[in-house]
Amino acid sequence: MKTKLLFFLCSLLLVSCQDDEEFQVLRPLGGQVISGYQPCTSLDLGILSLEALEVKDGGDWTVVSSDEAVVKAEKVIPEGASYSYLSVYPLKQGKAVVTVSSETGDKIYIPVTVGTSVRTLDVWSGELNHIEGVSKEDSLLIVEHLYDDVFLRKGGYYRLTYSEKKKGKLTVCTPDGKMEEGTFVCDHEYYDLTFDGKNNHYMVMYSETGFQEVTRTEYRIPFYLVEDVTDRYRADYPTIKLVQRAQKVRLAVND
């Protein structure tokens, strides 16, 4: 009986060791601190996503995407590093299959579906104004007009649904629940938001005293959307040099 039990335990150990050495593609679990891995059998990504996967026991493995217009897949070896990883980068909505081949010819097929991404900008403060070239009295009048004209104040949000890398559908919600639908085009340095019958061009400025908490799925980054509205006041205030208003926002949801 003892002999049979010993043989059974040895068999389990052998199987466990063999599983540990199996050719696999692994997806990290957790946030900023990786808590583990799970086998990657498929990916459902947003258009803004980027996945870094580990390839285990594949030797000098290679990778190819069935449709490089939808998904770019490449083997990345960081400079000076002795390891590599698999980068999966969506380019547009659609479907593709990423095939990872081991040095010995084994293959792993990973179906990838690319859909929309959603970002939500929570408004922390509704009005931060900067005015140059007019008297204090005129400045107060302009500030009052700016306050009456602004659509979104503290407690509201912009929700951006990306159908492409830099544009998509916009939903704007005020603190009292009033909603507007529109569109947006954006880059790292600007947001063009069209809603409520207007086009708003915002420059992006980051706070020097802000903070950043980073995980694999969510970023909470405070920054300012700054709008230059000087031209609106040139006719009434010939000496005016600059009128800017800014909303402090936080990227609260990043899918």
XYZ file of C-alpha atoms in Angstrom:
255
model
C 0.000 0.000 0.000
C 2.835 2.386 0.903
C 4.565 1.558 -2.371
C 1.416 2.366 -4.379
C 0.939 5.645 -2.489
C 4.554 6.647 -3.087
C 4.204 5.851 -6.800
C 1.004 7.946 -6.970
C 2.654 10.957 -5.302
C 5.678 10.697 -7.590
C 3.342 10.591 -10.591
C 1.580 13.760 -9.434
C 4.928 15.489 -8.968
C 6.035 14.454 -12.457
C 2.813 15.748 -14.024
C 3.134 19.000 -12.091
C 6.699 19.501 -13.310
C 5.663 18.797 -16.875
C 2.818 21.338 -16.642
C 5.242 23.961 -15.324
C 7.365 23.507 -18.451
C 4.453 23.671 -20.884
C 4.593 26.178 -23.750
C 2.077 28.880 -22.784
C 1.119 32.497 -23.325
C 0.315 34.087 -19.956
C -1.630 37.223 -19.077
C -0.630 39.121 -15.901
C -3.240 39.535 -13.158
C -3.567 42.444 -10.761
C -2.814 46.131 -10.970
C 0.449 47.974 -10.502
C 1.705 44.958 -8.548
C 1.240 41.766 -10.555
C -0.418 39.153 -8.366
C -0.157 36.198 -10.735
C -0.739 34.949 -14.275
C -3.378 33.028 -16.177
C -3.212 31.318 -19.590
C -4.265 33.712 -22.355
C -6.701 31.915 -24.647
C -8.415 35.007 -26.101
C -8.413 38.803 -25.806
C -11.304 41.270 -25.841
C -9.695 44.701 -26.103
C -10.743 48.314 -26.458
C -9.283 50.382 -29.275
C -6.999 52.173 -26.764
C -5.783 48.998 -25.059
C -2.255 47.652 -25.001
C -1.458 44.167 -23.719
C 1.933 42.856 -22.628
C 1.909 39.045 -22.370
C 4.508 36.558 -21.187
C 5.517 33.664 -23.420
C 6.675 30.725 -21.335
C 8.968 27.916 -22.495
C 8.749 28.828 -26.156
C 12.468 29.114 -26.756
C 13.185 31.558 -29.570
C 9.471 32.056 -30.239
C 7.879 34.102 -33.021
C 4.511 35.803 -33.456
C 2.274 36.896 -36.325
C -1.128 38.612 -36.596
C -3.671 37.409 -39.142
C -4.723 41.023 -39.811
C -2.122 43.675 -39.059
C -4.599 46.417 -39.938
C -6.631 45.392 -36.866
C -3.988 44.153 -34.411
C -0.238 44.611 -34.309
C 1.557 41.779 -32.484
C 5.301 41.744 -31.951
C 8.046 40.235 -29.869
C 9.668 42.926 -27.738
C 13.142 42.621 -26.236
C 13.874 45.643 -24.016
C 17.294 47.191 -24.543
C 19.899 45.425 -22.444
C 17.383 42.849 -21.167
C 17.694 39.072 -21.227
C 13.947 38.518 -21.534
C 11.217 39.214 -24.071
C 7.464 39.708 -24.038
C 4.565 39.706 -26.470
C 3.025 43.094 -27.242
C -0.538 43.160 -28.621
C -1.612 46.596 -29.867
C -5.068 47.252 -31.417
C -5.192 49.566 -34.439
C -8.887 49.554 -35.330
C -12.117 47.739 -34.471
C -12.386 44.213 -35.817
C -11.139 40.681 -35.253
C -7.808 38.959 -35.790
C -5.912 35.896 -34.602
C -2.482 36.191 -33.023
C -0.375 33.062 -33.565
C 2.612 32.409 -31.316
C 5.018 29.700 -32.500
C 7.569 28.056 -30.243
C 11.096 27.236 -31.308
C 10.061 23.589 -31.721
C 7.087 24.415 -33.961
C 4.233 24.266 -31.448
C 1.596 26.949 -31.977
C -0.820 28.863 -29.757
C -3.735 30.682 -31.403
C -5.199 33.704 -29.588
C -8.420 35.185 -31.065
C -8.509 38.963 -30.530
C -11.643 41.121 -30.702
C -11.171 44.901 -30.758
C -14.091 47.136 -29.776
C -14.613 50.663 -28.461
C -12.825 52.224 -25.494
C -14.433 54.525 -22.932
C -12.827 57.358 -20.992
C -14.609 59.508 -18.429
C -13.325 62.927 -17.384
C -14.767 64.031 -14.030
C -14.826 67.818 -13.559
C -13.189 68.839 -10.273
C -13.664 72.590 -10.650
C -15.815 74.411 -13.155
C -14.082 77.745 -13.663
C -10.465 78.880 -13.378
C -10.140 82.129 -15.331
C -7.090 84.075 -16.531
C -7.645 87.534 -18.038
C -5.080 90.102 -19.218
C -5.301 93.589 -20.727
C -8.425 95.067 -19.092
C -9.304 96.874 -15.878
C -10.350 95.036 -12.742
C -13.951 96.151 -13.242
C -14.031 94.888 -16.836
C -12.356 91.672 -15.743
C -15.183 91.037 -13.266
C -17.766 91.599 -16.008
C -15.997 89.121 -18.277
C -15.785 86.546 -15.486
C -19.525 86.910 -14.883
C -20.213 86.344 -18.570
C -17.894 83.325 -18.649
C -19.689 81.845 -15.667
C -23.105 82.234 -17.313
C -21.809 80.791 -20.590
C -20.117 77.644 -19.283
C -22.048 74.388 -19.705
C -20.219 72.079 -17.323
C -19.317 72.736 -13.697
C -17.868 70.799 -10.775
C -19.543 67.419 -10.437
C -20.251 66.956 -14.137
C -18.390 64.742 -16.543
C -17.372 64.158 -20.146
C -17.675 60.574 -21.380
C -15.671 59.779 -24.497
C -16.453 56.584 -26.398
C -13.616 55.959 -28.833
C -14.553 54.286 -32.106
C -11.076 55.152 -33.420
C -7.791 56.068 -31.749
C -8.481 59.792 -31.661
C -12.211 60.332 -32.128
C -15.676 59.082 -31.351
C -18.937 59.817 -29.544
C -19.198 62.313 -26.692
C -21.679 62.376 -23.802
C -21.673 65.368 -21.448
C -23.565 65.335 -18.151
C -24.047 68.287 -15.783
C -24.288 67.870 -11.987
C -28.077 68.332 -12.204
C -28.426 65.557 -14.782
C -28.731 67.582 -17.997
C -27.133 65.616 -20.813
C -25.849 66.483 -24.273
C -24.634 64.174 -27.016
C -21.878 65.153 -29.403
C -18.567 64.142 -30.924
C -14.907 64.594 -30.094
C -11.473 64.581 -31.672
C -8.459 64.536 -29.379
C -4.727 64.105 -29.054
C -2.253 64.275 -26.180
C -2.248 68.082 -26.368
C -5.853 68.988 -27.145
C -9.540 68.013 -27.037
C -12.025 69.245 -29.644
C -15.475 68.672 -28.133
C -18.614 69.413 -30.163
C -21.863 69.524 -28.165
C -24.710 71.875 -27.244
C -24.455 73.443 -30.716
C -20.864 74.579 -30.132
C -17.338 73.435 -30.863
C -14.982 73.765 -27.905
C -11.227 73.569 -28.447
C -9.350 72.754 -25.242
C -5.612 72.703 -24.715
C -4.363 70.145 -22.187
C -2.217 71.430 -19.316
C -0.990 69.281 -16.444
C -0.786 70.439 -12.844
C 2.718 70.598 -11.395
C 1.331 69.637 -7.988
C -0.941 66.865 -9.240
C -0.698 63.195 -8.428
C -0.921 60.050 -10.456
C -2.067 56.593 -9.449
C -1.389 53.999 -12.113
C -2.759 50.512 -12.514
C -3.059 48.314 -15.576
C -6.698 49.294 -16.100
C -7.255 52.731 -14.590
C -5.534 56.100 -14.467
C -6.509 58.931 -12.134
C -4.665 61.919 -13.542
C -5.756 65.491 -12.766
C -5.165 68.025 -15.522
C -6.702 71.156 -17.013
C -8.785 71.669 -20.137
C -7.891 75.239 -21.097
C -10.023 77.186 -23.582
C -8.791 80.426 -25.195
C -11.850 82.665 -25.712
C -10.026 85.976 -26.246
C -11.592 86.616 -29.663
C -15.080 86.778 -28.153
C -14.165 89.966 -26.285
C -11.876 91.889 -28.653
C -14.662 94.026 -30.131
C -15.931 95.220 -26.722
C -12.489 95.432 -25.067
C -9.882 96.671 -27.603
C -6.989 96.477 -25.111
C -7.640 92.895 -24.124
C -4.686 90.519 -24.480
C -5.868 87.178 -23.171
C -8.970 85.448 -21.849
C -8.608 81.829 -20.816
C -10.879 79.634 -18.792
C -10.001 76.200 -17.520
C -11.738 73.205 -16.057
C -9.768 70.911 -13.795
C -10.657 67.335 -14.691
C -9.618 63.842 -13.699
C -9.404 60.828 -15.947
C -11.574 58.616 -13.758
C -12.405 55.717 -16.086
C -10.087 54.319 -18.725
C -11.319 51.101 -20.383
